[in-house]
Amino acid sequence: MKAADFVLKNTKQLKDKGVVHAQAPSNIALVKYWGKKDEQIPCNPSISFTLSNAVTKTALHFEKTKNPTSEFDIEVYFNHERKKSFEPKIINFFYRINQYVSFLNNYQFKIYTENTFPHSSGIASSASAMASIAICLMEMEKTGTDDMPLEFYNKKASFLARLGSGSACRSITNSVVLWGKLSGYRDGSNLYGVPVSPVHPVFQNYQDSILLVDKGQKPISSSKGHELMHHHPYANQRFYEASENAIDLLHALIDGDLDSFIKLVEKEALSLHAMMMTSKPYFILMKPDTLQIIQHIWAFREKTGLPACFTLDAGANVHLLYPKKHLSQVREFIQSELIQYCQDGQVIHDEVGQGAKVLS
């Protein structure tokens, strides 16, 4: 589909006021997205696991205004408190999507949102937040449409979410999602995430224990990190490597090849942080305890032979990935060896989920 296919043609039947509730999960990239072009177009394809428990819940209150203007009337509340600092990002998001959901200027919006995980600590809070808002807006749009196919609904929700936060397009539907054009994969798109299906049964209930090394806000935002890829000396090689890794990872996910999965996922995590450490200016988001956890995971895998591996997002926290059948052994390992490196001993135990949903 093309961007023009998502332009809303009719807004006459929309409700005058109401509220929509939705939730969307975070996702953890296995092949990393790092570097983008105008309009949130990725410089390389990425593949992610959609999570289940780490979610953003959003209530979108809307009421038609008597005097529409070119500006947007938005209030944002996070954990029940007004967050004016969040509002410029949402306003910028609405400007980006206005041509595709042209009713935005006609309404006053109050957005109430909360997370089940720490905000701005490298667990893709922007992704889950923007995806949940996109679902709410699609629910508004759907009320003025006689028949909206589910495939179109999901693609447009993913398309809109991407314009708020690139990785948000991977938080709409399915357990494994590809975003970006990929050689040999005809369904891949730069405009929205595409479900990867079928995948081997071992990956359909995969576990992700998120070890919270640092729950504080990152010193450098992901947006700034993406900007630094524009003149990065190793950018082109990185984009090529990510594309090759994406192809290989798709084969591993389909075939159930855990050895290849582990090597690719850990390599991708370290490559992401290598790009940060070789940017101009350079920066480090890992903490000493991040490295301690990685070393312990490697030793545990060597000692037990269990297929546990790590990945990192743009932050210090470690995602420990493993098949569900090894849950008890890995959880025991976490409690005995890794919990000491987690801030306040905090771990979020999650697993692969199926995407966003509307809440009653």
Coordinates of C-alpha atoms in Angstrom, one line a residue:
M1 CA 0.0 0.0 0.0
K2 CA 1.0 3.6 -0.6
A3 CA 0.7 6.5 1.9
A4 CA -2.1 8.0 -0.2
D5 CA -4.2 4.9 0.5
F6 CA -4.5 5.9 4.1
V7 CA -6.0 9.4 3.5
L8 CA -9.4 9.6 5.2
K9 CA -12.1 10.4 2.7
N10 CA -15.1 11.1 4.9
T11 CA -15.4 12.5 8.4
K12 CA -19.2 13.4 8.4
Q13 CA -20.3 10.4 10.5
L14 CA -17.9 10.7 13.3
K15 CA -19.2 11.0 16.9
D16 CA -19.4 14.5 18.5
K17 CA -17.9 13.3 21.7
G18 CA -16.8 10.1 23.5
V19 CA -13.9 8.2 24.9
V20 CA -11.9 5.3 23.6
H21 CA -9.7 3.0 25.7
A22 CA -6.8 1.0 24.2
Q23 CA -3.6 -0.6 25.2
A24 CA -0.5 -1.3 23.2
P25 CA 2.6 -3.3 24.2
S26 CA 6.2 -2.4 24.1
N27 CA 8.3 -4.4 21.6
I28 CA 11.9 -5.5 21.7
A29 CA 13.9 -5.3 18.5
L30 CA 15.9 -8.4 17.6
V31 CA 17.4 -6.8 14.5
K32 CA 17.8 -3.1 15.5
Y33 CA 16.4 0.0 13.9
W34 CA 19.0 2.8 14.2
G35 CA 19.0 5.6 11.7
K36 CA 16.1 7.1 9.8
K37 CA 15.2 9.4 6.9
D38 CA 12.5 12.0 6.6
E39 CA 9.0 11.0 7.7
Q40 CA 10.2 8.2 9.9
I41 CA 11.5 6.0 7.1
P42 CA 14.0 3.4 8.5
C43 CA 17.5 3.2 7.0
N44 CA 17.4 -0.6 7.5
P45 CA 14.8 -3.2 8.2
S46 CA 14.2 -4.4 11.7
I47 CA 12.5 -7.4 13.3
S48 CA 10.9 -7.5 16.8
F49 CA 9.2 -9.6 19.4
T50 CA 5.9 -8.0 20.5
L51 CA 5.7 -8.1 24.3
S52 CA 2.6 -9.0 26.4
N53 CA 2.9 -7.4 29.9
A54 CA 4.9 -4.2 29.3
V55 CA 2.1 -2.1 28.0
T56 CA 0.8 1.5 27.8
K57 CA -2.9 2.0 28.5
T58 CA -4.5 5.1 27.0
A59 CA -7.9 6.7 27.3
L60 CA -8.6 9.2 24.6
H61 CA -11.4 11.6 25.4
F62 CA -12.7 13.7 22.5
E63 CA -15.3 16.4 22.0
K64 CA -16.1 18.4 18.9
T65 CA -15.1 22.0 19.2
K66 CA -17.4 24.8 18.1
N67 CA -14.6 26.9 16.5
P68 CA -12.1 24.6 14.7
T69 CA -8.7 26.2 14.1
S70 CA -5.4 25.1 12.5
E71 CA -4.0 24.3 15.9
F72 CA -4.6 21.2 18.0
D73 CA -6.3 21.3 21.3
I74 CA -4.6 18.6 23.4
E75 CA -4.1 17.9 27.1
V76 CA -1.9 14.9 28.2
Y77 CA -2.1 13.2 31.6
F78 CA 0.4 10.7 32.7
N79 CA -0.4 8.6 35.8
H80 CA -3.3 11.0 36.4
E81 CA -1.2 14.2 36.4
R82 CA -1.1 16.8 33.6
K83 CA 2.2 16.5 31.7
K84 CA 2.6 19.6 29.7
S85 CA 6.1 18.5 28.8
F86 CA 4.6 15.5 26.9
E87 CA 2.2 17.7 24.8
P88 CA 4.6 19.1 22.2
K89 CA 5.5 15.6 21.1
I90 CA 1.8 14.6 20.7
I91 CA 1.1 17.9 18.9
N92 CA 4.0 17.2 16.5
F93 CA 2.6 13.7 16.0
F94 CA -0.8 15.1 15.2
Y95 CA 0.7 17.5 12.6
R96 CA 2.4 14.5 10.9
I97 CA -0.8 12.5 10.7
N98 CA -3.3 15.2 10.1
Q99 CA -3.5 14.6 6.3
Y100 CA -4.4 11.0 7.0
V101 CA -6.9 11.6 9.9
S102 CA -8.2 15.0 8.9
F103 CA -10.7 15.3 11.8
L104 CA -8.1 16.2 14.4
N105 CA -8.6 19.9 14.2
N106 CA -12.3 19.5 14.8
Y107 CA -11.9 18.1 18.3
Q108 CA -10.6 18.8 21.8
F109 CA -8.6 15.9 23.1
K110 CA -7.7 14.8 26.6
I111 CA -5.3 11.9 26.6
Y112 CA -4.8 9.8 29.8
T113 CA -2.0 7.4 29.7
E114 CA -0.1 5.1 32.1
N115 CA 2.6 2.4 31.7
T116 CA 3.2 -0.9 33.4
F117 CA 6.9 -0.3 33.2
P118 CA 9.3 2.6 33.8
H119 CA 9.1 5.5 31.3
S120 CA 12.1 6.6 29.2
S121 CA 14.4 3.9 30.5
G122 CA 15.0 2.1 27.2
I123 CA 11.9 -0.2 27.1
A124 CA 10.3 1.5 24.1
S125 CA 7.8 3.6 26.0
S126 CA 7.4 5.9 23.0
A127 CA 6.5 2.9 20.9
S128 CA 3.8 1.6 23.2
A129 CA 2.4 5.1 23.8
M130 CA 2.1 6.1 20.2
A131 CA 0.7 2.7 19.2
S132 CA -2.0 3.0 21.8
I133 CA -2.9 6.5 20.6
A134 CA -3.0 5.3 17.0
I135 CA -5.4 2.5 18.0
C136 CA -7.7 5.0 19.7
L137 CA -7.7 7.3 16.6
M138 CA -8.5 4.3 14.4
E139 CA -11.5 3.5 16.6
M140 CA -12.7 7.1 16.1
E141 CA -12.2 6.8 12.3
K142 CA -14.0 3.4 12.2
T143 CA -17.2 4.9 13.6
G144 CA -17.6 6.9 10.3
T145 CA -16.9 3.9 8.1
D146 CA -19.5 1.3 7.0
D147 CA -17.0 -1.5 6.6
M148 CA -13.3 -1.3 7.5
P149 CA -11.4 -4.5 6.8
L150 CA -9.2 -5.6 9.7
E151 CA -6.1 -5.8 7.5
F152 CA -6.5 -2.1 6.5
Y153 CA -7.3 -1.1 10.1
N154 CA -4.0 -2.7 11.3
K155 CA -1.9 -1.4 8.5
K156 CA -3.2 2.2 9.0
A157 CA -2.8 2.0 12.8
S158 CA 0.8 0.9 12.2
F159 CA 1.3 3.6 9.6
L160 CA 0.0 6.3 12.0
A161 CA 2.0 4.9 15.0
R162 CA 5.2 5.1 12.9
L163 CA 4.8 8.8 12.4
G164 CA 4.8 9.2 16.2
S165 CA 7.6 6.9 16.9
G166 CA 9.2 4.7 14.3
S167 CA 9.3 1.5 16.4
A168 CA 5.7 2.0 17.4
C169 CA 4.6 0.5 14.0
R170 CA 5.8 -2.9 15.4
S171 CA 3.5 -2.7 18.4
I172 CA 0.1 -3.1 16.6
T173 CA -0.4 -6.8 15.9
N174 CA 1.2 -10.2 15.9
S175 CA 4.1 -11.7 17.9
V176 CA 6.9 -11.2 15.4
V177 CA 6.9 -8.1 13.2
L178 CA 9.1 -6.9 10.3
W179 CA 9.4 -3.2 9.5
G180 CA 11.2 -2.1 6.4
K181 CA 11.8 -3.3 2.9
L182 CA 13.8 -6.5 2.7
S183 CA 15.2 -8.3 -0.3
G184 CA 13.3 -11.5 -1.0
Y185 CA 10.4 -10.6 1.3
R186 CA 7.8 -9.0 -0.9
D187 CA 5.5 -7.9 1.9
G188 CA 8.0 -5.8 3.7
S189 CA 7.2 -2.1 3.9
N190 CA 8.9 1.1 5.1
L191 CA 5.5 2.5 5.9
Y192 CA 4.1 0.0 8.4
G193 CA 5.0 -3.1 10.3
V194 CA 4.3 -6.5 8.7
P195 CA 3.4 -9.6 10.7
V196 CA 5.9 -12.5 10.2
S197 CA 4.0 -15.7 10.1
P198 CA 4.3 -18.6 10.6
V199 CA 7.2 -18.8 13.0
H200 CA 8.4 -22.0 14.7
P201 CA 6.4 -23.0 17.8
V202 CA 9.4 -22.5 20.1
F203 CA 9.2 -18.8 19.4
Q204 CA 5.4 -18.4 19.9
N205 CA 5.6 -18.2 23.7
Y206 CA 9.2 -17.0 24.1
Q207 CA 10.0 -15.4 27.4
D208 CA 11.6 -12.0 28.0
S209 CA 12.8 -11.1 31.5
I210 CA 13.7 -7.5 31.5
L211 CA 16.5 -6.8 34.0
L212 CA 16.1 -3.2 35.1
V213 CA 19.7 -2.0 35.6
D214 CA 18.7 1.6 35.5
K215 CA 15.1 2.9 35.7
G216 CA 16.1 6.5 35.2
Q217 CA 15.7 8.6 32.0
K218 CA 18.3 8.1 29.4
P219 CA 21.0 10.8 29.0
I220 CA 20.5 10.8 25.2
S221 CA 17.2 10.2 23.6
S222 CA 16.7 7.7 20.8
S223 CA 15.7 10.6 18.5
K224 CA 19.1 12.2 19.0
G225 CA 20.8 8.8 18.5
H226 CA 19.1 8.4 15.2
E227 CA 20.2 11.8 14.1
L228 CA 23.9 10.9 14.8
M229 CA 23.7 8.1 12.2
H230 CA 23.4 10.7 9.4
H231 CA 27.2 11.3 9.3
H232 CA 28.3 8.2 11.1
P233 CA 31.5 6.8 9.6
Y234 CA 30.2 3.2 9.8
A235 CA 26.5 3.9 8.9
N236 CA 26.4 2.3 5.4
Q237 CA 28.1 -0.9 6.5
R238 CA 25.7 -1.1 9.5
F239 CA 22.6 -0.7 7.3
Y240 CA 23.9 -3.4 5.0
E241 CA 24.7 -5.7 7.9
A242 CA 21.3 -5.2 9.5
S243 CA 19.6 -6.2 6.2
E244 CA 21.7 -9.4 6.0
N245 CA 21.0 -10.2 9.6
A246 CA 17.2 -9.7 9.1
I247 CA 17.2 -12.2 6.3
D248 CA 19.1 -14.8 8.4
L249 CA 16.9 -14.1 11.4
L250 CA 13.7 -14.8 9.5
H251 CA 15.1 -18.2 8.5
A252 CA 16.0 -18.9 12.1
L253 CA 12.5 -17.9 13.3
I254 CA 10.8 -20.0 10.7
D255 CA 13.1 -23.1 11.2
G256 CA 13.3 -22.9 15.0
D257 CA 17.1 -22.6 14.8
L258 CA 18.0 -21.5 18.3
D259 CA 21.8 -21.4 17.8
S260 CA 21.5 -19.0 14.9
F261 CA 18.8 -17.0 16.7
I262 CA 21.1 -16.5 19.7
K263 CA 24.2 -15.5 17.6
L264 CA 22.2 -13.0 15.5
V265 CA 20.3 -11.4 18.4
E266 CA 23.4 -10.9 20.6
K267 CA 25.4 -9.6 17.7
E268 CA 22.7 -7.1 16.8
A269 CA 22.5 -5.8 20.4
L270 CA 26.2 -5.2 20.5
S271 CA 26.3 -3.7 17.1
L272 CA 23.6 -1.1 18.2
H273 CA 25.7 0.0 21.1
A274 CA 28.9 0.0 19.0
M275 CA 27.2 2.6 16.8
M276 CA 26.5 4.7 19.9
M277 CA 30.1 4.4 21.1
T278 CA 31.5 5.4 17.6
S279 CA 29.1 8.3 16.9
K280 CA 30.2 12.0 16.9
P281 CA 29.7 12.8 19.7
Y282 CA 30.1 9.3 21.2
F283 CA 28.1 8.1 24.1
I284 CA 27.5 5.0 26.2
L285 CA 24.1 3.9 27.5
M286 CA 25.3 0.6 29.0
K287 CA 26.2 0.6 32.7
P288 CA 28.8 -1.5 34.5
D289 CA 26.1 -3.8 35.7
T290 CA 24.8 -4.2 32.2
L291 CA 28.2 -5.9 31.3
Q292 CA 28.1 -7.9 34.5
I293 CA 24.8 -9.4 33.5
I294 CA 26.0 -10.2 29.9
Q295 CA 29.0 -12.0 31.3
H296 CA 26.9 -14.0 33.7
I297 CA 24.5 -15.0 30.8
W298 CA 27.3 -16.2 28.7
A299 CA 28.7 -18.3 31.6
F300 CA 25.3 -19.7 32.4
R301 CA 24.7 -20.7 28.8
E302 CA 28.2 -22.3 28.6
K303 CA 27.7 -24.2 31.8
T304 CA 24.1 -25.4 31.3
G305 CA 23.7 -25.6 27.5
L306 CA 20.3 -23.8 27.9
P307 CA 19.5 -21.4 25.0
A308 CA 19.2 -18.2 27.0
C309 CA 20.5 -15.1 25.4
F310 CA 20.4 -11.3 25.8
T311 CA 19.5 -8.3 23.8
L312 CA 19.7 -4.6 24.6
D313 CA 17.5 -1.7 23.5
A314 CA 18.7 1.9 23.6
G315 CA 19.4 1.9 27.3
A316 CA 21.2 0.0 30.1
N317 CA 18.5 -2.6 30.8
V318 CA 19.0 -6.2 29.6
H319 CA 16.4 -8.3 28.0
L320 CA 17.0 -12.0 28.8
L321 CA 15.3 -14.2 26.1
Y322 CA 14.6 -17.9 26.5
P323 CA 12.1 -20.6 25.5
K324 CA 9.2 -21.1 27.9
K325 CA 10.1 -24.7 28.7
H326 CA 13.3 -23.5 30.4
L327 CA 11.4 -20.9 32.5
S328 CA 12.0 -22.4 35.9
Q329 CA 15.8 -22.9 35.4
V330 CA 16.3 -19.4 34.0
R331 CA 14.1 -17.7 36.7
E332 CA 16.2 -19.5 39.3
F333 CA 19.4 -18.2 37.6
I334 CA 18.0 -14.7 37.7
Q335 CA 17.2 -14.8 41.4
S336 CA 20.5 -16.4 42.4
E337 CA 23.0 -14.5 40.1
L338 CA 21.4 -11.5 38.2
I339 CA 19.0 -9.8 40.7
Q340 CA 22.0 -8.2 42.5
Y341 CA 22.7 -6.1 39.4
C342 CA 19.1 -4.8 39.0
Q343 CA 18.1 -1.5 40.5
D344 CA 16.0 -2.2 43.6
G345 CA 16.1 -5.8 42.6
Q346 CA 13.4 -5.2 39.9
V347 CA 12.7 -7.5 37.0
I348 CA 9.8 -7.4 34.6
H349 CA 8.9 -11.0 33.5
D350 CA 7.3 -10.8 30.1
E351 CA 6.6 -13.0 27.1
V352 CA 5.8 -12.7 23.4
G353 CA 2.3 -11.3 22.9
Q354 CA -0.1 -10.5 20.1
G355 CA -0.2 -6.7 19.9
A356 CA -2.5 -3.9 20.8
K357 CA -6.2 -4.1 21.7
V358 CA -9.2 -2.0 22.4
L359 CA -10.3 -2.0 26.0
S360 CA -14.0 -1.9 27.0

